[in-house]
Tab-separated table of C-alpha atoms in Angstrom:
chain	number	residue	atom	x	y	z
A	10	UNK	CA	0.296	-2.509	42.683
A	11	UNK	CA	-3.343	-1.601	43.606
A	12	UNK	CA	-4.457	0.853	45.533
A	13	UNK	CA	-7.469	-0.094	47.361
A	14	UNK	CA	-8.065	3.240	49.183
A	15	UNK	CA	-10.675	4.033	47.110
A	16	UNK	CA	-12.626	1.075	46.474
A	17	UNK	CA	-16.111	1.014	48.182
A	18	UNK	CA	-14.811	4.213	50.107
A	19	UNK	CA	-16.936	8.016	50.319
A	20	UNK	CA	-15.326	8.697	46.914
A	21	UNK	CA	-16.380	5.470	45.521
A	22	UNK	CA	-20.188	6.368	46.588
A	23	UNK	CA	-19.905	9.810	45.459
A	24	UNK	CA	-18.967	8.380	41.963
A	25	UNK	CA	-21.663	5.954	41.650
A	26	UNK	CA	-24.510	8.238	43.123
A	27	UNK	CA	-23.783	10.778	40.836
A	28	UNK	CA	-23.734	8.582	37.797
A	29	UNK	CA	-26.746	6.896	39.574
A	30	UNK	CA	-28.647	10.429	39.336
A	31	UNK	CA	-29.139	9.778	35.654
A	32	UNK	CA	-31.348	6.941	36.439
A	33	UNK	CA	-33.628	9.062	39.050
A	34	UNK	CA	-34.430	11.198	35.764
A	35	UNK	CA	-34.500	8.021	33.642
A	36	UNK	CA	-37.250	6.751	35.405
A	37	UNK	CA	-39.134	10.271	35.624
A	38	UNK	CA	-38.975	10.186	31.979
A	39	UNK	CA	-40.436	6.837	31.833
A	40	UNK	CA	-42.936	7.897	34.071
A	41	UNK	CA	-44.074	11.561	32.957
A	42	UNK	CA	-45.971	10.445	30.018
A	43	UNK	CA	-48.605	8.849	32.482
A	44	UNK	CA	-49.215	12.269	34.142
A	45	UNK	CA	-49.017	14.549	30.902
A	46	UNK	CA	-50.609	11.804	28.612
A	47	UNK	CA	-54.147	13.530	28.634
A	48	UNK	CA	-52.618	17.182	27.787
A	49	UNK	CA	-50.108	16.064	25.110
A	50	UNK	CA	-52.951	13.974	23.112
A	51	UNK	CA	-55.077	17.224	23.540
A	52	UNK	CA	-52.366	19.417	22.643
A	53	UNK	CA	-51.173	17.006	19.571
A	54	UNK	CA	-54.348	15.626	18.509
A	55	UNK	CA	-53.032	12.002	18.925
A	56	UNK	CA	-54.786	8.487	18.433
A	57	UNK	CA	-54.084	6.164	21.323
A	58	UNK	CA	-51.971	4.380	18.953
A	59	UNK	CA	-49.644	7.418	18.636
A	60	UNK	CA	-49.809	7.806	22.475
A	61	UNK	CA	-48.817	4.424	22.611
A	62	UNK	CA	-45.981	4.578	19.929
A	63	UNK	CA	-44.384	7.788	21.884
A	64	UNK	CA	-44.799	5.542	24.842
A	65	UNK	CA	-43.257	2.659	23.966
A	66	UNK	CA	-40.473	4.633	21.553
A	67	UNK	CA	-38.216	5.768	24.828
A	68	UNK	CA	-38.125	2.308	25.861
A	69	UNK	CA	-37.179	0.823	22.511
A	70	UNK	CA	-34.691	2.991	21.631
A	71	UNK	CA	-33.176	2.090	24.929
A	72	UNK	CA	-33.125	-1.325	25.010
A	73	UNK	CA	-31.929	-1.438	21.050
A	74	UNK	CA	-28.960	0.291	22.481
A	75	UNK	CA	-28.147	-1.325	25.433
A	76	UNK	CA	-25.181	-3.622	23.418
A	77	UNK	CA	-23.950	-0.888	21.987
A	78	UNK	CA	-23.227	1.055	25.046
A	79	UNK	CA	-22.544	-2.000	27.139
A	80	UNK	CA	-19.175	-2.444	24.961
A	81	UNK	CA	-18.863	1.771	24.493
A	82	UNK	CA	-18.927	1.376	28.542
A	83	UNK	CA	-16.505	-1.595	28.476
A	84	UNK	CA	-13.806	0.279	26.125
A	85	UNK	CA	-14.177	3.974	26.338
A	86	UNK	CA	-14.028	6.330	29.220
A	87	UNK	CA	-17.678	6.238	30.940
A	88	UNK	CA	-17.032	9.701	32.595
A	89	UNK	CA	-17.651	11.606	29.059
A	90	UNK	CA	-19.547	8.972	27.804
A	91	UNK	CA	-22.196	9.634	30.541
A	92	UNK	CA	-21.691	13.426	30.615
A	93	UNK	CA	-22.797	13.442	26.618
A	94	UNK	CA	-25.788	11.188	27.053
A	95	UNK	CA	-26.875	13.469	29.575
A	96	UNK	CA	-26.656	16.256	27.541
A	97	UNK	CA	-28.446	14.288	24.309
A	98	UNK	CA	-31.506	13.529	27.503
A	99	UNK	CA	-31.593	17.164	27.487
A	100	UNK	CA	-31.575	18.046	23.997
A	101	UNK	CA	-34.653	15.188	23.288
A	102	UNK	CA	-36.398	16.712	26.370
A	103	UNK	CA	-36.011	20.067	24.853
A	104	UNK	CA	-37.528	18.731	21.417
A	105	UNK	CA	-39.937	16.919	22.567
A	106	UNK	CA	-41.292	20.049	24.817
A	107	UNK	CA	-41.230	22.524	21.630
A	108	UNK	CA	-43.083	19.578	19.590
A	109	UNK	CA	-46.113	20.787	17.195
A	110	UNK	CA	-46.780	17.300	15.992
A	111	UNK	CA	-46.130	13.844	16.651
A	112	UNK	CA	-43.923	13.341	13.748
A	113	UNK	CA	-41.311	16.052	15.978
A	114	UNK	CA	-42.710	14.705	19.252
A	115	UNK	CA	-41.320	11.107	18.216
A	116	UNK	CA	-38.265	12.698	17.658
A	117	UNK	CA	-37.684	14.194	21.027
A	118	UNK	CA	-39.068	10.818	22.974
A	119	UNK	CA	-36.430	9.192	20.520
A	120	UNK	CA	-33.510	10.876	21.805
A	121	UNK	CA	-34.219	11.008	25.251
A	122	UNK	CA	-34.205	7.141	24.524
A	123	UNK	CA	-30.538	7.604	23.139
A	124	UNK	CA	-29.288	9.492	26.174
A	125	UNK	CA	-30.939	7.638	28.929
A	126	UNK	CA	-29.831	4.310	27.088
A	127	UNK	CA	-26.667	4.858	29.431
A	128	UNK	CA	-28.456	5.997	32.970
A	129	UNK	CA	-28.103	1.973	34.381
A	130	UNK	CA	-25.156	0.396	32.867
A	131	UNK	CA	-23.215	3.612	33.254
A	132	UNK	CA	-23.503	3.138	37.390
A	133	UNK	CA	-23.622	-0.927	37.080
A	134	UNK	CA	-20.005	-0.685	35.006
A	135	UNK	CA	-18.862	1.880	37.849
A	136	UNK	CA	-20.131	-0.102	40.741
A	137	UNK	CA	-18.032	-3.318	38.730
A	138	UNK	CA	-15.022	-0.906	39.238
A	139	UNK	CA	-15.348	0.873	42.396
A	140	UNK	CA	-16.231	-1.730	44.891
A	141	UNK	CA	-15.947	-5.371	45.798
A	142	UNK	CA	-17.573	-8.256	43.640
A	143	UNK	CA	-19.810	-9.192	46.409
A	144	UNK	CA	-21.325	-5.919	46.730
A	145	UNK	CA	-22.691	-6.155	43.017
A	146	UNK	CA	-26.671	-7.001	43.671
A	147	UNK	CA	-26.393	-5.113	46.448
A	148	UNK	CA	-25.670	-2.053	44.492
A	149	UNK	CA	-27.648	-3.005	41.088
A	150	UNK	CA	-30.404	-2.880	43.477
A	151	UNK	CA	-29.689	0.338	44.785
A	152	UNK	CA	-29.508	1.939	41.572
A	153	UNK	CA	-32.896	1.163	40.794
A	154	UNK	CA	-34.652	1.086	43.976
A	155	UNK	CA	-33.630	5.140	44.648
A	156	UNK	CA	-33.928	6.232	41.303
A	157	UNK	CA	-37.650	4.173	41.759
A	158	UNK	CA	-38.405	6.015	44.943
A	159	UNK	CA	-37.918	9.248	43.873
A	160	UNK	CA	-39.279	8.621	40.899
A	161	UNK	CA	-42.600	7.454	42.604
A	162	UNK	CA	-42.652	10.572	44.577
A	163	UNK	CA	-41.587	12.621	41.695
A	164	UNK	CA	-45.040	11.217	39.816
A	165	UNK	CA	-47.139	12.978	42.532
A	166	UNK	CA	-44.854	16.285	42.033
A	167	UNK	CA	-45.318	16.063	38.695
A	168	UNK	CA	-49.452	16.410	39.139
A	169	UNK	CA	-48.706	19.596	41.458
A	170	UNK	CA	-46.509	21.044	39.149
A	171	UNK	CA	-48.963	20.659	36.363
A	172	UNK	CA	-51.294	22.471	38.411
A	173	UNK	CA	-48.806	25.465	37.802
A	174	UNK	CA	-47.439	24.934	34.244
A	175	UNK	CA	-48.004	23.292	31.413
A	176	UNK	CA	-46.735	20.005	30.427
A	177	UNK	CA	-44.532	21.576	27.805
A	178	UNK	CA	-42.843	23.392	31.182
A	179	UNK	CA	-42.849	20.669	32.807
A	180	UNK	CA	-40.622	18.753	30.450
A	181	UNK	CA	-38.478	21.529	29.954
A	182	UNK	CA	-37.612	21.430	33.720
A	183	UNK	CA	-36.615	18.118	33.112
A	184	UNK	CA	-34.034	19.004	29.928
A	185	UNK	CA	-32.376	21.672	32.782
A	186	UNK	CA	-31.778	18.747	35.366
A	187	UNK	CA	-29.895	16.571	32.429
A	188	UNK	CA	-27.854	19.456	31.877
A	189	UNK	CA	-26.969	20.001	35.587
A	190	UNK	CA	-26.388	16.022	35.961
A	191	UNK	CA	-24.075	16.438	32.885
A	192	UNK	CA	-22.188	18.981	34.226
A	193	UNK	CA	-21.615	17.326	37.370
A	194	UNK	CA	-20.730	13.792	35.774
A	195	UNK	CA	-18.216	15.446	33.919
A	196	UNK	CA	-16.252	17.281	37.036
A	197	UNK	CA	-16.796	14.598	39.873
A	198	UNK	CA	-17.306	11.192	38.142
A	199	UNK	CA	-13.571	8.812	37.078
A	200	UNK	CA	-13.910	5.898	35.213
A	201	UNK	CA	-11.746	3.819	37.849
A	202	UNK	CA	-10.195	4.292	41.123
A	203	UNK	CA	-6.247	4.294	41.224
A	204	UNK	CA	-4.648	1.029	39.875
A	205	UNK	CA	-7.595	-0.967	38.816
A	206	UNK	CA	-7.792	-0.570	35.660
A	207	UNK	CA	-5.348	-3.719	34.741
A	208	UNK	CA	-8.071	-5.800	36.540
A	209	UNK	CA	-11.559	-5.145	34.726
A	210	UNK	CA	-10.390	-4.040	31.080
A	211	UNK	CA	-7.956	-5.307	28.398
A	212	UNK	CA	-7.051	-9.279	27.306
A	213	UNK	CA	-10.125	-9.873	25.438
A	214	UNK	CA	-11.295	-8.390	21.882
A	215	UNK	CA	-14.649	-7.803	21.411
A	216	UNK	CA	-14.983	-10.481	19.842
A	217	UNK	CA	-14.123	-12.850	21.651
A	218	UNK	CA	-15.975	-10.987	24.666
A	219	UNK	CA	-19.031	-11.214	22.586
A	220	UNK	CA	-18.162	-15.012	21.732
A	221	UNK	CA	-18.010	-15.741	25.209
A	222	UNK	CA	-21.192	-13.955	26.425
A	223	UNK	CA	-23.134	-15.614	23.361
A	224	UNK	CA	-22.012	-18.948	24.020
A	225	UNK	CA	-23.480	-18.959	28.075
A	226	UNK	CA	-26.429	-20.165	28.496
A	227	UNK	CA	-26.980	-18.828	31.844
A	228	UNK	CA	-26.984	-15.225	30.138
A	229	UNK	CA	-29.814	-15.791	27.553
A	230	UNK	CA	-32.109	-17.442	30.909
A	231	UNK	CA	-31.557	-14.663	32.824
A	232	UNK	CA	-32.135	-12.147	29.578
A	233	UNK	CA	-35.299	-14.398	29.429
A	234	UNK	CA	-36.486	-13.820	33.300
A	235	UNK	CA	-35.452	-10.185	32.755
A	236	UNK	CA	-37.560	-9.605	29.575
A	237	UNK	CA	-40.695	-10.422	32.002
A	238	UNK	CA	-39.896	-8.711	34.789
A	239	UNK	CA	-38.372	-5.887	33.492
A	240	UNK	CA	-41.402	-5.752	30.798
A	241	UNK	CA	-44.341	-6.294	33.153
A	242	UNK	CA	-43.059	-3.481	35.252
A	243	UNK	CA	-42.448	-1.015	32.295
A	244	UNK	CA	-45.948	-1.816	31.117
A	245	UNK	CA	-47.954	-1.410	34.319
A	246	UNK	CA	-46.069	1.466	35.781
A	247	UNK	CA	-45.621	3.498	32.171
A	248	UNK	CA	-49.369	2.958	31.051
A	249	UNK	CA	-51.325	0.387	31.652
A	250	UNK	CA	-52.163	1.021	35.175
A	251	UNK	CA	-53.574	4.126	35.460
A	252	UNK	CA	-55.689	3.000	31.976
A	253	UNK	CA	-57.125	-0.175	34.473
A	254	UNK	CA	-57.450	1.721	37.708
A	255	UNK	CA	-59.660	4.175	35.849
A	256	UNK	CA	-61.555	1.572	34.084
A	257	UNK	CA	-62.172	0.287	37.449
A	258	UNK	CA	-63.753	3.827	38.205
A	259	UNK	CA	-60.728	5.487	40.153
A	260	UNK	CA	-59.818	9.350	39.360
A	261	UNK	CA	-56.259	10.289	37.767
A	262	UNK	CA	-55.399	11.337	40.984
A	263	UNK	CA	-55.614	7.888	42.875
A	264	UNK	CA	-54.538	6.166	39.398
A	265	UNK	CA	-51.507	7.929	39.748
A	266	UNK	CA	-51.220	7.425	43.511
A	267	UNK	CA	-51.476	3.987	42.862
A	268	UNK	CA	-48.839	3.587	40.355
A	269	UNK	CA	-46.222	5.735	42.541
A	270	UNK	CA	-46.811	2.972	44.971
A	271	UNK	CA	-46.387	-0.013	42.689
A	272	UNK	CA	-42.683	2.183	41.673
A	273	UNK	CA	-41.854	2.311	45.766
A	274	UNK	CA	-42.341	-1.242	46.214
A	275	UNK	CA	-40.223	-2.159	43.225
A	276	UNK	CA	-37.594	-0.050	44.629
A	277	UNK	CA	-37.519	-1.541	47.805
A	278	UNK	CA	-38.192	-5.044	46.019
A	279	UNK	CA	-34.808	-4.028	44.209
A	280	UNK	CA	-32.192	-3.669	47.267
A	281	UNK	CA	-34.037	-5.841	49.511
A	282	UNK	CA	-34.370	-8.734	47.562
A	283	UNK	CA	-30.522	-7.590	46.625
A	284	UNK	CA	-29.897	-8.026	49.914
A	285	UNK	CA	-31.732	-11.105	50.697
A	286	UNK	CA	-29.781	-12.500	47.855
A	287	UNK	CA	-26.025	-11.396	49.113
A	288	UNK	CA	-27.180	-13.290	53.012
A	289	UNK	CA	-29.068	-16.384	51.199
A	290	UNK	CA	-25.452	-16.568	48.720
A	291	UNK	CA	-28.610	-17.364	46.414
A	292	UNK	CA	-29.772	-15.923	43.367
A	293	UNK	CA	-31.818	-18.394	41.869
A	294	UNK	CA	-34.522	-19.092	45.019
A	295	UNK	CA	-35.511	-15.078	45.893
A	296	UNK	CA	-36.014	-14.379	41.550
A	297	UNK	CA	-38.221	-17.710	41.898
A	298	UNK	CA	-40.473	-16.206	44.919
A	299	UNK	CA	-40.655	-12.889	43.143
A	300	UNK	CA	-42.044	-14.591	39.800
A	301	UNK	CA	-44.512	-16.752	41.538
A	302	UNK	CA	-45.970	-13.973	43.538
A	303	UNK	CA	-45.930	-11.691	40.868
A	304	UNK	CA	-47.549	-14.132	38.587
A	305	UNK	CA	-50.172	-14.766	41.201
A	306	UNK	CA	-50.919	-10.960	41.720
A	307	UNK	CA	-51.323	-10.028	38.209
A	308	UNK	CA	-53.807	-12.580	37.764
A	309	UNK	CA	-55.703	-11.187	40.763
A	310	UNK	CA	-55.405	-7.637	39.732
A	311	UNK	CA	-56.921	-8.797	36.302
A	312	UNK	CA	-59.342	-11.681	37.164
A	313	UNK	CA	-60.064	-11.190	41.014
A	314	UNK	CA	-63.120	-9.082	42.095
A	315	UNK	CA	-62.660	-5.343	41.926
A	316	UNK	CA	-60.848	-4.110	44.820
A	317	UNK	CA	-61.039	-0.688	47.138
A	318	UNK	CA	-58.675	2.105	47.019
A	319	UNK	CA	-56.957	0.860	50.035
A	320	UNK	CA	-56.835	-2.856	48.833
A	321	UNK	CA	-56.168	-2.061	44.952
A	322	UNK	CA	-52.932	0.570	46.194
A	323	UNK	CA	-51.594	-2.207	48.959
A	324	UNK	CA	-51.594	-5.081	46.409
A	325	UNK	CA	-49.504	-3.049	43.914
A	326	UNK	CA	-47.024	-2.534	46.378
A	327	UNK	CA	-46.755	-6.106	47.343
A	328	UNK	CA	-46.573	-6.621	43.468
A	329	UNK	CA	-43.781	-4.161	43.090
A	330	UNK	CA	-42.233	-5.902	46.189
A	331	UNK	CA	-41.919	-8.728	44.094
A	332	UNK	CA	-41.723	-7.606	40.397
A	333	UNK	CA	-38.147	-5.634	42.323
A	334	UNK	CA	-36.456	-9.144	42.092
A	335	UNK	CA	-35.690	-8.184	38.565
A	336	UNK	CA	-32.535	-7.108	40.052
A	337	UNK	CA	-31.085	-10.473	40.343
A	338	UNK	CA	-31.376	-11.712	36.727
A	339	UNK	CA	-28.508	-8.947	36.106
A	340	UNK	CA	-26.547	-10.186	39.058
A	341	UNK	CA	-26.579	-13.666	37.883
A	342	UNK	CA	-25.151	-11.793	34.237
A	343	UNK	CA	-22.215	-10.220	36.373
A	344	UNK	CA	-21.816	-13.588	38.248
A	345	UNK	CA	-21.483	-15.913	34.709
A	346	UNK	CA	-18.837	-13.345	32.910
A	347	UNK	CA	-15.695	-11.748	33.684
A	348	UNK	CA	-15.308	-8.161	34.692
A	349	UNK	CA	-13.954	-6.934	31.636
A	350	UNK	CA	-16.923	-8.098	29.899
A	351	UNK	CA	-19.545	-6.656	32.635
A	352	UNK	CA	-20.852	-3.521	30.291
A	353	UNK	CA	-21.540	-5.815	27.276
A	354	UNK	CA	-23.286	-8.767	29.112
A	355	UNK	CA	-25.380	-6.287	31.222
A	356	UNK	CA	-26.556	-3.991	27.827
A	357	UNK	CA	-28.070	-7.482	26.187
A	358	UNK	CA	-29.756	-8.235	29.204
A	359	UNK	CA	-31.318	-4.637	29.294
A	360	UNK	CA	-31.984	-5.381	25.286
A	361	UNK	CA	-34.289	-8.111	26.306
A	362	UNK	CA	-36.117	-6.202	29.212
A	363	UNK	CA	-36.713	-3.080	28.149
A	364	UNK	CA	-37.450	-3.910	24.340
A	365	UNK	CA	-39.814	-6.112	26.238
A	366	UNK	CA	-41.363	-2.920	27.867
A	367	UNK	CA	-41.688	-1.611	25.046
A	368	UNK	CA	-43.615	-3.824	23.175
A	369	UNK	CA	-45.645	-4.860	25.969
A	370	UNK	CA	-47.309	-1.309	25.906
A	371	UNK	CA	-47.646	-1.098	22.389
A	372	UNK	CA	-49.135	-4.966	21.614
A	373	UNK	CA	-52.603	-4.287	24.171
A	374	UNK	CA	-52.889	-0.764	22.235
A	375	UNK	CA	-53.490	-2.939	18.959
A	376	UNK	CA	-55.708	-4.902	20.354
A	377	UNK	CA	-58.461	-2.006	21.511
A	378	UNK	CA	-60.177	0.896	20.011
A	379	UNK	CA	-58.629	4.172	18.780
A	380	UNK	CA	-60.157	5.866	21.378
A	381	UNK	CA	-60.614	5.816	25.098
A	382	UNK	CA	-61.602	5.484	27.723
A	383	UNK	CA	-62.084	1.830	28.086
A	384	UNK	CA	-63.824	-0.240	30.625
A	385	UNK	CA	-62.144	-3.373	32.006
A	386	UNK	CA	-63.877	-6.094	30.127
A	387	UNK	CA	-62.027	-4.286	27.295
A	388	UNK	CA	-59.255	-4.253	28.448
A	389	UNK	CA	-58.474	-7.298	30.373
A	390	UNK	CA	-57.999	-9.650	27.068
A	391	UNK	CA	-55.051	-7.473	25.664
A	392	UNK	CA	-53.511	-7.610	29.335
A	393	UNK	CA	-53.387	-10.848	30.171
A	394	UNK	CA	-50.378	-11.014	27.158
A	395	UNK	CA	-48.502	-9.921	30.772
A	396	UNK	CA	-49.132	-12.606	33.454
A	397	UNK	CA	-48.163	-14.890	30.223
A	398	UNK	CA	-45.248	-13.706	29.627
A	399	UNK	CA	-44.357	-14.028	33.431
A	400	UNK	CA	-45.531	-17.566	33.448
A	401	UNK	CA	-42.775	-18.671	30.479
A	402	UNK	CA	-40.599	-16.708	32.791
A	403	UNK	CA	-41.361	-18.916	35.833
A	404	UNK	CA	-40.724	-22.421	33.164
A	405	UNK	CA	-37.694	-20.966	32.341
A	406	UNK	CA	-36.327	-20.286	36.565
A	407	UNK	CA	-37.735	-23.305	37.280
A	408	UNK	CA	-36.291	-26.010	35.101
A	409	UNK	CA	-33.500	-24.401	33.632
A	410	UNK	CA	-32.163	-21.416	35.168
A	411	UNK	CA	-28.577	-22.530	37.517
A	412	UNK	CA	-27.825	-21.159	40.599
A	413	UNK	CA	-24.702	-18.692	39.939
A	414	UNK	CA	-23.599	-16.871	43.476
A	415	UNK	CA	-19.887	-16.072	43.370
A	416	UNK	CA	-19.150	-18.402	46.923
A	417	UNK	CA	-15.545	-17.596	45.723
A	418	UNK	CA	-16.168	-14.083	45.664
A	419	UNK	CA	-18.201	-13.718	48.899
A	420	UNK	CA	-15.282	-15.641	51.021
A	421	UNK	CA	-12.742	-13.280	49.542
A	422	UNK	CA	-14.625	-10.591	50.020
A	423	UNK	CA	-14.974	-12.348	53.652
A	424	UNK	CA	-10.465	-12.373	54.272
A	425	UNK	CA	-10.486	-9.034	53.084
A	426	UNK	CA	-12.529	-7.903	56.303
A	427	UNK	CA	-10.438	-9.601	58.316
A	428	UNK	CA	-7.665	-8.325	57.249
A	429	UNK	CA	-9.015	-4.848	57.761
A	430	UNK	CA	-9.719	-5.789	61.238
């Protein structure tokens, strides 16, 4: 019989946040190329192109792994499984820092790809396991929106630190953390609490698991809705904002600032509109409102007149604010399949949205010259492939897209308080 001591207790958080760390350093990787871009094209003698290729090779690695670890998640024991991709985030950091050329520097950004590939399915699988069905956005959202936050601040650290060191230090500081968060996985995280594992593995081959997931519809819409807002946010927040805020004449300084803000509001766009979600019992109507203001945003930050510091930095948070409803097109996933299946159906929706950020850096570096810097008017053809993108998005919510909140789930979840009363 189960034991539900642990689930959502103090041990259940401590085994999610620590898994959850990994993300916090996923997202500093993501973000570290936009404060050490200048020095490692210096330093490497790198074509924009080649920025842009060891920009957009993390993220593509990634998300062309995310099906692969999805079902390693689903049928191996995540508490080594996370404590070696740690240590393979380290050993790509470490590669990447030693690099003499981009040939070796690909490498590196390469396996740090491979390693992080686990850092949000590994705490989605154990949140699946560890607490309560409803709880599910609620904590998806969470794992972003802190690993955003202090990722956002750890942007700004990041330009202090390169005051100090070099950005060859810097990214060796970053291959120690992954080996401390790899130690720690491996003594505090579990792969389930006692006497659930009978409920969220075993009956189904892969197969069939794969079958089932394949044959939903409501899984390739939300992989759809994902691919844009996951994308757009990888693309602005990895590259292409600082390149437009200082073609609209701001320093690296407040380019940075501005894109640590646009990461904060996506954070908090991420567990609020998680939240939102879980008291609505709606999925569909909050991921609508975040593409339509998103859409609407872009647009302005692209076509509108050129706005102040103050102005520019506020919009981007209200965009993040709204680009953070990415969240729910991975609870609507966890709603449409069954447990067993979570790790699988979640790594093909994070095929579609970070593949998406991937190529949603690279496709506007085609599109200009070799060699910066740009002004807007060059720029602003090659980015509007983004609001686009969020527009098919915003068909797809619209007309096709099915409401999927687990009422069952939520009323269950409701007699089990009661009971604990």
């Amino acid at each position: 019989m189960e034991s539900q001591g642990d689930i959502g207790s103090a041990r259940a958080w401590l085994v999610w946040g620590v898994a959850a760390s990994m993300n916090v350093t996923w997202y500093l990787a993501q973000f570290e190329l936009d404060a050490i871009g200048d020095d490692v094209v210096a330093s490497l003698s790198l074509s924009v192109a080649e920025l842009g290729a060891i920009g957009g090779a993390i993220f593509l690695v990634y998300g062309s792994l995310q099906l692969v670890v999805g079902v390693l998640l689903d049928r191996l024991s995540t508490r080594w499984l996370l404590t070696t991709a740690a240590g393979l985030a380290a050993i790509g950091n470490l590669l990447f820092a030693m690099a003499p050329s981009f040939e070796v520097a690909l490498a590196g950004r390469v396996l740090m790809g491979a390693g992080n590939a686990f850092a949000f399915l590994g705490p989605c699988v154990l949140a699946v396991r560890w607490f309560p069905a409803s709880r599910f956005a609620f904590l998806a959202g969470m794992t972003s929106s802190v690993a955003a936050i202090v990722g956002s601040v750890g942007t700004i650290v990041m330009q202090e630190i390169l005051a100090f060191t070099s950005w060859r230090g810097l990214v060796l500081g970053m291959g120690a953390i992954n080996l401390l968060q790899a130690l720690l996985i491996g003594i505090i995280v579990r792969d389930f609490p006692r006497g659930r594992r009978e409920e969220t593995t075993g009956g189904s081959s892969l197969k069939a698991s794969l079958a089932a997931i394949g044959a939903n519809p409501q899984v390739w819409l939300a992989a759809v809705c994902a691919a844009s807002l996951v994308g757009n946010f990888v693309a602005w927040s990895s590259l292409w904002n600082e390149q437009w805020q200082r073609a609209l004449g701001f320093t690296q300084g407040e380019a940075a600032t501005m894109t640590a803000v646009l990461i904060v509001g996506v954070g908090l766009g991420n567990v609020g509109s998680g939240w939102i979600s879980d008291r609505l019992r709606r999925r569909r109507l909050p991921m609508l409102v975040g593409i339509v203001v998103s859409l609407g945003l872009m647009i302005n930050l692209l076509f509108g007149p050129e706005p102040s510091f103050a102005i520019g930095t506020a919009l981007l948070f209200v965009l993040g604010l709204f680009l953070g409803t990415l969240t729910l097109t991975y609870a609507v996933v966890r709603d449409s399949v069954p447990g067993r299946a979570s790790g699988t159906a979640l790594g093909l929706m994070n095929i579609f949205a970070y593949a998406s950020g991937a190529v949603l850096q690279f496709i506007p570096s085609l599109m200009l010259p070799s060699k910066g810097p740009y002004s807007p008017a060059e720029l602003v053809g090659p980015l509007s492939i983004l609001p686009a993108i969020q527009g098919i998005a915003l068909l797809v919510a619209l007309f096709w897209l099915r409401e999927s909140y687990p009422i069952e789930t939520s009323t269950l979840a409701g007699r089990n308080r009661d009971a604990s009363e």
